[in-house]
Coordinates of C-alpha atoms in Angstrom, one line a residue:
M1 CA 44.7 66.2 0.5
A2 CA 42.2 68.1 2.6
A3 CA 43.0 65.8 5.5
K4 CA 46.7 66.5 5.2
E5 CA 46.0 70.3 5.2
D6 CA 43.8 69.8 8.3
L7 CA 46.7 68.0 10.1
F8 CA 49.1 70.8 9.2
S9 CA 46.6 73.5 10.3
K10 CA 46.6 71.9 13.8
I11 CA 50.3 72.4 14.2
I12 CA 50.9 75.6 16.1
P13 CA 53.6 77.9 14.5
R14 CA 56.9 77.9 16.3
S15 CA 56.7 81.6 17.2
L16 CA 53.4 81.1 19.0
R17 CA 54.4 78.0 21.0
P18 CA 54.9 78.4 24.7
K19 CA 58.5 78.2 25.8
V20 CA 59.1 75.1 27.8
T21 CA 62.6 74.9 29.1
G22 CA 64.4 71.8 28.1
T23 CA 61.4 70.2 26.4
V24 CA 63.2 69.0 23.4
K25 CA 66.3 67.9 25.1
Y26 CA 64.9 66.4 28.4
G27 CA 61.2 66.1 27.9
S28 CA 59.3 62.9 27.1
N29 CA 58.4 62.0 23.6
L30 CA 54.8 63.1 24.3
D31 CA 56.1 66.5 25.4
V32 CA 58.0 66.9 22.1
L33 CA 55.0 66.0 20.0
L34 CA 52.8 68.4 21.9
S35 CA 55.4 71.1 21.5
M36 CA 55.2 70.5 17.8
G37 CA 51.5 71.2 17.9
F38 CA 50.1 67.8 17.5
P39 CA 46.8 67.2 19.4
K40 CA 47.3 65.1 22.5
A41 CA 45.0 62.2 21.5
R42 CA 46.8 61.8 18.2
A43 CA 50.2 62.1 19.7
L44 CA 49.3 59.3 22.3
K45 CA 47.9 57.1 19.6
A46 CA 51.0 57.5 17.4
L47 CA 53.3 56.7 20.4
V48 CA 51.5 53.5 21.4
S49 CA 51.1 52.4 17.8
T50 CA 54.8 52.6 17.3
G51 CA 55.8 51.2 20.7
G52 CA 56.8 54.6 22.0
K53 CA 60.3 54.2 20.4
S54 CA 60.9 57.7 19.2
V55 CA 59.5 61.0 18.2
Q56 CA 60.5 60.3 14.6
A57 CA 58.6 57.0 14.5
A58 CA 55.5 58.7 15.9
C59 CA 55.8 61.6 13.4
D60 CA 56.1 59.1 10.5
W61 CA 53.1 57.2 11.7
L62 CA 51.0 60.5 12.0
F63 CA 51.9 61.7 8.5
S64 CA 51.2 58.3 7.0
H65 CA 47.8 58.2 8.7
V66 CA 46.7 61.7 7.8
D67 CA 43.8 60.3 5.8
D68 CA 42.9 57.5 8.2
P69 CA 39.2 57.8 9.0
F70 CA 39.8 56.3 12.4
L71 CA 42.7 58.6 13.4
D72 CA 40.7 60.4 16.1
D73 CA 38.8 57.2 17.2
P74 CA 39.3 56.8 20.9
L75 CA 39.2 53.0 20.7
P76 CA 42.1 51.6 22.8
R77 CA 44.5 48.8 21.8
E78 CA 44.5 45.3 23.2
Y79 CA 47.5 44.0 25.2
V80 CA 48.8 40.5 26.1
L81 CA 51.5 39.3 28.5
Y82 CA 53.7 36.4 27.6
L83 CA 56.6 34.6 29.1
R84 CA 59.2 34.2 26.3
P85 CA 62.3 31.9 26.6
S86 CA 65.8 33.1 25.8
G87 CA 69.3 31.5 25.8
P88 CA 70.0 27.9 24.9
L89 CA 66.4 26.7 25.3
Q90 CA 65.2 29.4 22.9
N91 CA 67.8 28.3 20.4
Q92 CA 66.5 24.7 20.5
L93 CA 62.9 25.9 20.2
H94 CA 63.9 28.1 17.3
H95 CA 65.6 25.1 15.6
F96 CA 62.5 23.0 16.2
W97 CA 60.3 25.7 14.6
Q98 CA 62.5 25.7 11.5
Q99 CA 62.9 21.9 11.2
S100 CA 59.2 21.2 11.8
R101 CA 58.2 23.7 9.1
V102 CA 60.7 22.3 6.6
S103 CA 59.8 18.7 7.3
C104 CA 56.0 18.9 7.8
G105 CA 55.0 22.3 6.6
K106 CA 53.4 25.1 8.6
N107 CA 51.0 24.3 11.4
K108 CA 49.1 26.7 13.8
A109 CA 51.9 26.8 16.3
H110 CA 54.1 28.7 13.8
N111 CA 51.7 31.7 14.0
I112 CA 53.4 33.0 17.2
F113 CA 56.9 32.7 18.5
P114 CA 57.5 30.2 21.4
H115 CA 55.8 31.5 24.5
I116 CA 53.7 30.8 27.6
T117 CA 50.5 32.9 27.9
L118 CA 50.2 34.6 31.3
C119 CA 47.3 36.9 30.7
Q120 CA 44.5 37.0 28.2
F121 CA 44.1 40.0 25.8
F122 CA 43.0 43.1 27.7
M123 CA 42.4 46.8 26.8
C124 CA 44.3 49.8 28.0
A125 CA 43.7 53.4 27.2
D126 CA 46.5 55.2 25.3
K127 CA 47.1 57.6 28.2
K128 CA 47.5 54.7 30.6
V129 CA 50.1 52.7 28.7
D130 CA 53.1 54.3 30.5
A131 CA 51.5 53.3 33.8
L132 CA 50.9 49.8 32.6
L133 CA 54.5 49.4 31.7
E134 CA 55.5 50.7 35.1
A135 CA 53.2 48.1 36.7
L136 CA 54.9 45.3 34.7
Q137 CA 58.3 46.6 35.7
A138 CA 57.4 46.9 39.3
T139 CA 55.8 43.4 39.4
V140 CA 58.9 41.8 37.8
G141 CA 61.1 43.7 40.3
Q142 CA 59.1 42.2 43.2
W143 CA 59.5 38.7 41.8
R144 CA 63.3 38.8 41.2
G145 CA 64.7 36.0 43.3
R146 CA 61.3 34.4 43.7
F147 CA 60.8 33.3 40.1
P148 CA 61.2 29.5 39.8
S149 CA 64.4 28.4 38.0
P150 CA 64.7 26.2 36.1
L151 CA 61.2 26.0 34.9
P152 CA 60.2 22.3 34.7
L153 CA 58.6 21.4 31.4
E154 CA 57.1 18.1 30.3
L155 CA 56.5 17.0 26.7
Y156 CA 52.9 16.1 25.9
T157 CA 51.5 14.8 22.6
S158 CA 48.1 14.0 21.2
F159 CA 46.8 13.3 17.6
N160 CA 46.8 17.0 16.8
F161 CA 48.8 18.8 19.5
I162 CA 52.3 18.7 20.9
G163 CA 53.5 21.0 23.7
L164 CA 55.7 21.5 26.7
F165 CA 53.6 21.8 29.9
V166 CA 54.7 23.5 33.0
E167 CA 54.7 21.3 36.1
E168 CA 51.4 21.9 38.0
Q169 CA 52.8 23.3 41.2
I170 CA 55.2 25.6 39.4
A171 CA 52.4 26.7 37.1
E172 CA 50.5 27.9 40.1
V173 CA 53.5 30.1 41.1
L174 CA 53.5 31.6 37.6
K175 CA 49.7 32.3 37.8
Q176 CA 50.4 34.1 41.1
F177 CA 52.8 36.3 39.3
A178 CA 50.2 37.0 36.7
A179 CA 47.7 37.8 39.4
D180 CA 50.1 40.2 41.1
F181 CA 50.6 42.0 37.8
A182 CA 46.8 42.2 37.4
S183 CA 46.6 43.8 40.8
E184 CA 49.4 46.3 40.1
A185 CA 47.9 47.2 36.7
A186 CA 44.6 47.8 38.2
R187 CA 46.2 50.1 40.9
K188 CA 48.6 52.0 38.7
A189 CA 46.8 52.1 35.3
D190 CA 43.1 51.4 36.2
V191 CA 43.4 48.4 33.8
H192 CA 41.3 45.2 34.5
L193 CA 42.8 42.0 33.1
E194 CA 42.4 38.3 33.6
P195 CA 45.3 36.0 34.3
H196 CA 45.4 32.8 32.2
K197 CA 43.5 30.1 34.0
K198 CA 44.2 27.1 31.8
Q199 CA 47.3 24.8 31.9
L200 CA 50.4 26.8 31.2
H201 CA 52.5 25.5 28.3
V202 CA 54.6 26.2 25.2
T203 CA 52.8 25.0 22.1
L204 CA 55.1 23.2 19.7
A205 CA 52.7 22.0 17.1
Y206 CA 49.0 22.3 16.7
Y207 CA 46.4 21.4 14.0
F208 CA 48.6 19.4 11.7
P209 CA 47.9 16.3 9.5
T210 CA 47.9 13.1 11.6
N211 CA 50.5 11.6 9.2
H212 CA 53.0 14.2 10.5
L213 CA 52.6 13.3 14.1
S214 CA 55.5 10.8 14.3
S215 CA 58.0 13.2 12.6
L216 CA 56.9 16.2 14.8
E217 CA 57.1 14.0 17.9
K218 CA 60.6 12.9 17.0
L219 CA 61.7 16.5 16.6
A220 CA 60.1 17.5 19.8
K221 CA 61.8 14.8 21.8
G222 CA 65.1 16.3 20.6
I223 CA 64.5 19.4 22.6
E224 CA 66.5 19.5 25.9
V225 CA 64.0 21.1 28.2
K226 CA 66.5 21.2 31.1
L227 CA 68.8 23.7 29.3
G228 CA 69.4 27.0 30.9
C229 CA 66.9 29.7 30.1
D230 CA 66.1 33.3 31.2
W231 CA 62.4 33.7 30.9
L232 CA 61.3 37.2 29.9
A233 CA 58.0 38.9 30.6
V234 CA 57.1 40.5 27.3
L235 CA 54.2 42.8 26.5
F236 CA 52.6 43.1 23.0
S237 CA 49.6 44.9 21.7
R238 CA 47.3 44.7 18.6
D239 CA 44.7 46.9 17.0
I240 CA 41.4 45.8 18.4
R241 CA 39.6 46.6 15.2
F242 CA 41.4 43.9 13.4
A243 CA 41.6 41.2 16.1
N244 CA 39.3 38.8 14.2
H245 CA 40.5 39.7 10.7
E246 CA 42.9 37.8 8.4
T247 CA 46.3 39.4 8.1
L248 CA 47.9 39.6 4.7
R249 CA 51.4 40.6 3.7
V250 CA 51.8 42.8 0.6
M251 CA 54.1 41.0 -1.8
Y252 CA 54.0 43.4 -4.8
P253 CA 53.3 47.2 -5.1
Y254 CA 50.1 48.2 -6.7
A255 CA 49.0 51.7 -7.9
P256 CA 45.2 52.2 -7.7
Q257 CA 43.4 52.3 -11.0
N258 CA 40.0 53.4 -9.5
E259 CA 38.9 55.5 -6.6
D260 CA 37.7 52.5 -4.6
E261 CA 41.1 50.7 -4.8
L262 CA 43.8 50.6 -2.1
E263 CA 47.4 51.4 -2.8
L264 CA 49.8 48.6 -1.9
V265 CA 53.3 49.2 -0.7
L266 CA 55.8 46.3 -0.5
G267 CA 56.2 45.2 3.1
D268 CA 52.9 46.6 4.3
F269 CA 50.1 44.5 5.9
V270 CA 46.4 44.4 5.0
F271 CA 43.6 43.3 7.2
T272 CA 40.5 41.6 5.6
S273 CA 37.3 40.2 7.0
P274 CA 34.9 37.7 5.3
L275 CA 32.0 40.0 6.0
E276 CA 33.6 42.7 3.8
Q277 CA 34.0 40.3 0.8
K278 CA 30.3 39.8 -0.1
N279 CA 30.3 42.3 -2.9
T280 CA 33.8 42.0 -4.2
S281 CA 34.6 40.7 -7.7
E282 CA 36.5 37.4 -8.3
G283 CA 40.2 37.9 -7.7
W284 CA 39.7 41.0 -5.6
V285 CA 39.4 41.5 -1.8
Y286 CA 38.5 44.4 0.4
G287 CA 41.0 45.3 3.1
S288 CA 42.6 48.0 5.3
S289 CA 46.2 49.0 5.3
L290 CA 48.3 48.8 8.5
A291 CA 50.6 51.6 7.2
T292 CA 47.9 54.1 6.3
G293 CA 44.7 53.0 7.9
L294 CA 43.0 53.4 4.5
S295 CA 40.6 50.8 3.1
G296 CA 39.8 49.7 -0.4
L297 CA 39.8 46.9 -3.0
L298 CA 43.1 45.2 -3.9
P299 CA 44.1 42.4 -6.3
E300 CA 44.2 39.1 -4.3
N301 CA 47.3 37.8 -6.0
Y302 CA 49.4 40.8 -4.8
V303 CA 49.2 39.6 -1.1
S304 CA 49.9 36.4 0.8
R305 CA 48.7 35.2 4.2
A306 CA 50.6 36.4 7.2
D307 CA 50.4 35.8 10.9
E308 CA 48.4 38.1 13.0
C309 CA 51.4 38.7 15.3
D310 CA 53.3 40.1 12.4
T311 CA 51.5 43.4 13.0
W312 CA 51.7 43.3 16.8
V313 CA 53.5 46.1 18.6
F314 CA 56.3 45.2 21.1
H315 CA 56.2 47.4 24.2
G316 CA 58.5 46.0 26.7
S317 CA 60.7 43.0 27.9
H318 CA 61.8 42.3 31.5
S319 CA 64.2 39.6 32.9
F320 CA 63.5 37.9 36.2
F321 CA 67.2 37.3 36.8
N322 CA 69.0 40.4 35.6
C323 CA 68.0 43.9 36.6
S324 CA 70.7 45.9 34.7
A325 CA 69.5 48.0 31.8
P326 CA 71.4 47.9 28.6
S327 CA 72.8 51.1 27.1
D328 CA 71.5 52.5 23.8
K329 CA 74.6 51.1 22.1
E330 CA 74.0 47.7 23.6
S331 CA 70.3 47.9 22.5
R332 CA 71.4 48.5 18.9
E333 CA 73.8 45.6 19.0
R334 CA 71.0 43.4 20.2
G335 CA 68.8 44.1 17.3
L336 CA 66.5 46.6 19.1
F337 CA 67.0 49.9 17.4
N338 CA 65.2 52.4 15.1
G339 CA 62.0 51.0 16.4
L340 CA 62.5 47.5 14.9
L341 CA 62.3 44.2 16.8
D342 CA 64.4 41.7 14.9
S343 CA 62.8 38.4 15.9
R344 CA 65.6 36.4 14.2
R345 CA 68.3 38.0 16.3
L346 CA 66.2 37.6 19.5
D347 CA 65.6 33.9 18.7
N348 CA 69.3 33.3 18.3
A349 CA 70.5 35.5 21.2
S350 CA 72.8 34.1 23.8
P351 CA 71.9 34.6 27.5
E352 CA 74.2 37.5 27.9
D353 CA 72.7 39.1 24.7
T354 CA 69.2 38.9 26.1
P355 CA 67.3 42.3 26.4
T356 CA 66.8 42.4 30.2
S357 CA 65.0 45.7 31.0
S358 CA 62.0 47.5 29.6
L359 CA 62.9 48.1 26.0
I360 CA 60.3 49.9 23.9
C361 CA 60.2 49.1 20.2
H362 CA 58.5 49.7 16.9
P363 CA 55.9 47.3 15.6
M364 CA 57.4 46.2 12.3
Q365 CA 58.8 42.9 13.5
V366 CA 58.6 40.1 10.9
L367 CA 57.9 36.6 12.2
R368 CA 56.5 34.1 9.7
V369 CA 53.9 34.1 7.0
G370 CA 50.8 32.0 7.5
S371 CA 47.2 32.2 8.3
N372 CA 45.3 33.9 11.2
H373 CA 45.4 31.5 14.1
S374 CA 42.0 32.7 15.4
R375 CA 40.3 31.4 12.2
L376 CA 40.5 28.0 10.5
P377 CA 42.2 28.3 7.2
K378 CA 40.1 27.5 4.1
R379 CA 40.6 24.2 2.2
T380 CA 42.2 24.7 -1.2
L381 CA 42.5 22.4 -4.2
F382 CA 45.4 23.2 -6.5
V383 CA 45.3 21.6 -10.0
C384 CA 48.4 21.7 -12.2
R385 CA 49.2 20.4 -15.7
H386 CA 52.3 18.3 -16.2
G387 CA 55.6 19.7 -17.7
E388 CA 56.9 19.7 -21.3
R389 CA 56.5 16.4 -23.1
M390 CA 59.3 14.6 -24.9
D391 CA 57.1 13.5 -27.8
V392 CA 55.8 17.1 -28.4
V393 CA 59.3 18.6 -28.5
F394 CA 61.1 15.8 -30.4
G395 CA 58.2 14.3 -32.3
K396 CA 56.4 11.0 -32.1
Q397 CA 59.5 9.1 -33.2
W398 CA 61.6 10.6 -30.3
L399 CA 62.5 7.1 -29.1
S400 CA 64.4 6.4 -32.3
L401 CA 66.5 9.5 -31.7
C402 CA 67.8 8.3 -28.4
S403 CA 68.1 4.6 -28.7
D404 CA 71.3 2.7 -29.8
S405 CA 71.4 -0.5 -31.8
K406 CA 70.8 -2.5 -28.7
G407 CA 67.8 -0.5 -27.6
R408 CA 69.6 1.3 -24.8
Y409 CA 68.7 4.9 -24.0
V410 CA 71.3 7.5 -25.3
R411 CA 70.9 11.2 -24.6
T412 CA 71.2 13.1 -27.9
N413 CA 70.0 16.6 -26.8
L414 CA 70.5 18.7 -23.7
N415 CA 66.7 18.9 -23.2
M416 CA 66.6 15.1 -23.0
P417 CA 66.9 13.6 -19.5
V418 CA 70.1 11.9 -18.6
S419 CA 68.3 8.7 -17.9
L420 CA 64.8 7.3 -17.9
P421 CA 63.1 5.3 -15.2
M422 CA 62.7 1.6 -15.7
W423 CA 64.4 1.8 -19.2
N424 CA 65.4 -1.8 -19.9
G425 CA 66.0 -2.6 -23.5
G426 CA 63.0 -0.5 -24.6
H427 CA 60.4 -2.8 -23.1
R428 CA 58.5 0.0 -21.4
D429 CA 55.7 1.6 -23.4
Y430 CA 57.2 5.1 -23.7
D431 CA 55.4 5.6 -27.0
M432 CA 52.2 5.6 -25.0
D433 CA 53.5 7.0 -21.7
T434 CA 56.0 9.7 -22.6
P435 CA 58.3 11.3 -20.0
I436 CA 59.0 15.0 -19.6
T437 CA 62.0 16.9 -20.9
V438 CA 64.8 18.5 -18.8
F439 CA 63.0 21.8 -19.3
G440 CA 59.8 20.1 -18.1
S441 CA 61.5 19.2 -14.9
T442 CA 62.8 22.7 -14.5
Q443 CA 59.3 24.1 -15.1
A444 CA 58.0 22.0 -12.3
Q445 CA 60.8 22.9 -9.9
I446 CA 60.2 26.6 -10.6
V447 CA 56.5 26.1 -9.6
G448 CA 57.5 24.3 -6.4
Q449 CA 60.0 27.0 -5.5
A450 CA 57.3 29.6 -6.1
L451 CA 54.9 27.7 -3.8
L452 CA 57.7 27.6 -1.1
E453 CA 58.4 31.3 -1.4
S454 CA 54.7 32.1 -1.1
N455 CA 54.6 30.0 2.1
T456 CA 52.0 27.6 0.6
V457 CA 51.9 24.4 2.5
I458 CA 50.9 21.3 0.5
D459 CA 49.4 18.5 2.7
F460 CA 48.6 15.9 0.0
V461 CA 49.7 15.3 -3.6
Y462 CA 47.7 13.2 -6.0
C463 CA 48.6 12.6 -9.6
S464 CA 47.6 10.8 -12.7
P465 CA 49.4 7.5 -13.4
S466 CA 51.0 9.0 -16.5
L467 CA 54.8 9.2 -16.2
R468 CA 54.9 12.8 -17.2
C469 CA 52.6 13.7 -14.3
V470 CA 54.5 11.6 -11.7
Q471 CA 57.8 13.3 -12.9
T472 CA 56.2 16.7 -12.7
A473 CA 54.9 16.1 -9.2
Q474 CA 58.3 14.8 -8.0
N475 CA 60.0 18.0 -9.3
I476 CA 57.4 20.2 -7.7
L477 CA 58.1 18.5 -4.4
K478 CA 61.9 19.2 -5.0
G479 CA 61.1 22.9 -5.5
L480 CA 59.0 22.8 -2.3
Q481 CA 61.9 21.0 -0.4
Q482 CA 59.5 18.2 0.3
D483 CA 61.1 15.6 -1.9
G484 CA 61.1 12.3 0.0
K485 CA 59.0 13.8 2.8
L486 CA 55.6 14.1 1.2
K487 CA 54.5 11.0 -0.7
I488 CA 52.7 11.2 -4.1
R489 CA 49.4 9.2 -4.3
V490 CA 49.0 7.8 -7.9
E491 CA 45.3 8.0 -8.7
P492 CA 44.2 6.5 -12.1
G493 CA 40.9 8.4 -11.7
L494 CA 42.9 11.6 -12.6
F495 CA 43.9 10.3 -16.0
E496 CA 42.8 12.5 -19.0
W497 CA 39.9 11.8 -21.3
T498 CA 40.6 8.3 -22.6
K499 CA 39.1 9.2 -26.0
W500 CA 42.4 11.0 -26.7
V501 CA 44.5 7.9 -26.2
S502 CA 45.7 6.5 -29.5
G503 CA 45.4 2.8 -30.1
S504 CA 43.0 0.2 -28.7
S505 CA 44.4 0.0 -25.2
L506 CA 45.5 2.3 -22.3
P507 CA 49.2 3.0 -21.7
A508 CA 51.2 0.5 -19.7
W509 CA 51.8 2.8 -16.8
I510 CA 54.7 2.1 -14.4
P511 CA 53.3 0.6 -11.2
P512 CA 53.8 2.6 -8.0
T513 CA 56.2 -0.1 -6.6
D514 CA 58.5 0.2 -9.6
L515 CA 58.3 4.0 -9.4
A516 CA 59.4 3.8 -5.8
A517 CA 62.2 1.5 -6.8
S518 CA 63.3 4.2 -9.2
H519 CA 63.5 6.7 -6.3
F520 CA 60.2 8.5 -6.9
S521 CA 58.5 9.7 -3.7
V522 CA 55.4 7.5 -4.3
D523 CA 53.0 6.2 -1.6
T524 CA 53.0 2.5 -2.3
T525 CA 50.4 1.8 0.3
Y526 CA 47.8 4.1 -1.4
R527 CA 44.8 2.2 -2.7
P528 CA 43.3 4.1 -5.8
L529 CA 39.7 5.3 -5.6
I530 CA 39.3 4.4 -9.2
P531 CA 41.6 1.5 -10.1
I532 CA 43.0 1.1 -13.6
C533 CA 40.6 -1.8 -14.4
K534 CA 37.7 0.6 -14.1
L535 CA 39.0 2.9 -16.9
S536 CA 37.8 2.2 -20.5
V537 CA 39.2 3.3 -23.8
S538 CA 37.2 5.9 -25.8
E539 CA 34.9 6.8 -22.9
S540 CA 32.2 9.3 -23.6
Y541 CA 32.7 13.0 -22.6
D542 CA 29.9 12.7 -20.0
T543 CA 31.7 9.6 -18.5
Y544 CA 35.0 11.5 -18.3
M545 CA 33.5 14.6 -16.6
S546 CA 31.5 12.4 -14.2
R547 CA 34.7 10.4 -13.3
S548 CA 36.8 13.5 -12.8
Y549 CA 34.1 15.1 -10.5
Q550 CA 33.6 11.9 -8.5
V551 CA 37.3 11.2 -7.9
T552 CA 37.8 14.9 -6.9
K553 CA 34.9 14.8 -4.4
D554 CA 36.1 11.5 -3.0
I555 CA 39.7 12.8 -2.5
L556 CA 38.4 15.9 -0.8
S557 CA 36.2 13.8 1.5
D558 CA 39.1 11.5 2.4
C559 CA 41.4 14.4 3.2
K560 CA 38.9 16.5 5.2
N561 CA 40.1 17.3 8.7
M562 CA 43.6 15.9 7.8
G563 CA 45.0 18.8 5.7
N564 CA 43.9 22.0 4.0
N565 CA 45.8 22.1 0.8
I566 CA 45.6 19.4 -1.8
L567 CA 47.6 19.3 -5.1
F568 CA 46.5 17.4 -8.2
V569 CA 49.2 17.0 -10.9
A570 CA 47.4 15.8 -14.0
H571 CA 46.5 17.0 -17.5
A572 CA 45.4 20.2 -19.1
S573 CA 41.8 18.8 -19.2
S574 CA 42.0 18.3 -15.4
L575 CA 42.0 22.0 -14.6
E576 CA 38.5 22.2 -16.1
A577 CA 37.2 18.7 -15.4
C578 CA 38.2 18.6 -11.7
T579 CA 37.0 22.1 -10.7
R580 CA 33.9 23.1 -12.8
Q581 CA 31.3 20.9 -11.2
L582 CA 32.9 21.4 -7.8
Q583 CA 31.8 25.0 -8.1
G584 CA 28.2 24.0 -8.8
R585 CA 28.6 24.8 -12.6
S586 CA 27.3 22.4 -15.3
P587 CA 29.8 20.9 -17.7
Q588 CA 30.4 22.7 -21.0
T589 CA 29.7 21.1 -24.3
S590 CA 32.6 18.8 -25.5
K591 CA 33.4 21.3 -28.2
D592 CA 33.7 24.3 -25.8
F593 CA 35.6 22.0 -23.4
I594 CA 38.3 21.2 -26.0
Q595 CA 38.7 24.9 -26.8
V596 CA 39.4 25.7 -23.1
V597 CA 41.8 22.8 -22.8
R598 CA 43.9 24.0 -25.8
K599 CA 44.6 27.3 -24.0
I600 CA 46.1 25.6 -20.9
P601 CA 50.0 25.6 -21.1
Y602 CA 52.5 23.3 -19.4
L603 CA 52.4 23.8 -15.6
G604 CA 49.1 25.6 -16.0
F605 CA 48.0 26.1 -12.4
C606 CA 44.6 26.9 -10.8
S607 CA 43.3 27.2 -7.3
C608 CA 39.8 26.3 -6.1
E609 CA 38.9 27.3 -2.6
E610 CA 36.2 26.1 -0.3
Q611 CA 33.9 28.9 1.0
S612 CA 33.7 28.4 4.8
D613 CA 32.3 24.9 5.6
T614 CA 29.3 25.0 3.2
G615 CA 30.8 22.6 0.6
V616 CA 30.7 25.3 -2.0
W617 CA 34.0 25.9 -3.9
Q618 CA 35.1 28.8 -6.0
L619 CA 38.1 29.5 -8.3
V620 CA 40.5 32.1 -6.8
D621 CA 43.8 33.5 -7.8
P622 CA 46.7 31.0 -7.2
P623 CA 49.3 31.9 -4.7
I624 CA 52.0 31.9 -7.4
L625 CA 52.5 33.9 -10.6
P626 CA 52.0 32.2 -14.0
L627 CA 54.9 30.6 -15.8
T628 CA 55.5 31.9 -19.4
H629 CA 58.4 31.2 -21.7
G630 CA 59.1 31.2 -25.5
P631 CA 59.9 28.4 -27.9
N632 CA 63.4 27.3 -28.6
H633 CA 63.6 25.4 -31.9
S634 CA 66.2 22.8 -32.7
F635 CA 69.6 24.2 -33.8
N636 CA 72.0 22.3 -36.1
W637 CA 75.2 24.3 -36.3
R638 CA 76.5 22.4 -39.4
E639 CA 73.4 23.2 -41.4
T640 CA 73.2 26.8 -40.3
L641 CA 76.8 27.9 -40.1
L642 CA 78.4 25.8 -42.9
Q643 CA 75.8 26.8 -45.5
E644 CA 77.3 28.2 -48.7

């Protein structure tokens, strides 16, 4: 509150302000802010932090940052110059971006929109930004008529990279443009920047699992690189304080319960650093708000990973082929108004809809959610229990309720599946290997949809050979929109404690080849780490815990450097057995273990995250909310409604 009063105290009363003719009507945004009594350094910072769009945007920024401890810090922002495509080529690149994400999940290329880097990040003082923009406008003006068109691009692929490279001779021409801009920026704005020296290219895919290479390459070959394109010189900036931080998007509002906590507002972004997390409690992170500049503790499950460029400020865009400036009305129609850069509208703009002159906009552009591209994402193991079981809902004799006189399956309740895989006269051992209910399938799809909405990418799926686990995994993939695209690896080593199996033998699980024949997305080429023949009935508790730990370690080792997120779909006991020793903790007693397992519901979900590259893992908040529902007992309308 004191900080806010201090800000108001620095605003000069209207009666004491010097009369400047036409300031409000004709003066610059800075003049208006100064006439309102704001200190010049703060006014400049507010303008560059909002892209210089309007006085209103700058005022909003100032009042939201009244308690920002760095409000008067003279540290400048960092700027970067890109070439960004527009028109038909941009439409195809945008289509590739969407299809590659749906088909193969997010990779590092999705962190930033399609672009060619012309200059590395460089600093520019707030008071020099106008001069910097003039330097860019002047340089583009000098190059109109000289800029190469069309820009020849050639597809290049390797085991973990796909891109469109600019032909070498033309690339040298583009580098000369960057050098000319560097000279003009040094002369006009006293800014020293370094043109990009590496091969110029548009990154299409980067740092992806090798099994996605063929799919991504096929999509990339569908891009018609010779399509018409108006390449735009675009300038962005970022807050240098958070250049090496992870960027998180606020998903849910949060009101602080203690003085050291940070208020969260839906749509805001939070910056976090590993160095600031040493003293935080489990499930909490320390971060700084983009909207207010304030820092504090926040619940980790209220935020999700975002791209660093989500918080960049867009300062200007220039066309090399069209020098006419759009009117304010045209700017609004093109999605550039009220300080907002709508990246979706820009991505789908036609050539005549492309912003062609220096348009200055507000930072709140929303691109895609993901992880900071300057830092390798942590590996995460997700462990999930299967969905609702048929035998638990309908009793041990459920088979007799849905079999006719010839042993054929007949659905007698809406919560029973329409059909069962491999049902053939009742020969399958469903007594020992029960399927899930319709509601169990729905539970799994809800979890998959939640993972999709949280932008969680699953790279590998492993599951127990139990039918209920395979069905659950399949439905999670449906919710993730990965059904048929991501294959389930059936691993017997993930089966539950065999002491709990009734009878003298293990269930007769459906083989992966038969599951695939029944349209399950199962990897029939996968060779189990622990084959069925190695499992024994009534194994000891120590043997079960050792088996679970060993198979988990082996899977993580096999998947290292191939993907970051692995999903186990198994049993309630798996959430404890597959993660406890991974964290360096000793197994509990069997009695305590059983008490824990009893508390894990259907689709119980946990996340275990690797801490840097040390091999140490830690349980963290999952990226999705828990799934809770009430019981729904059997209803017989005759017995209930016809009772006398």
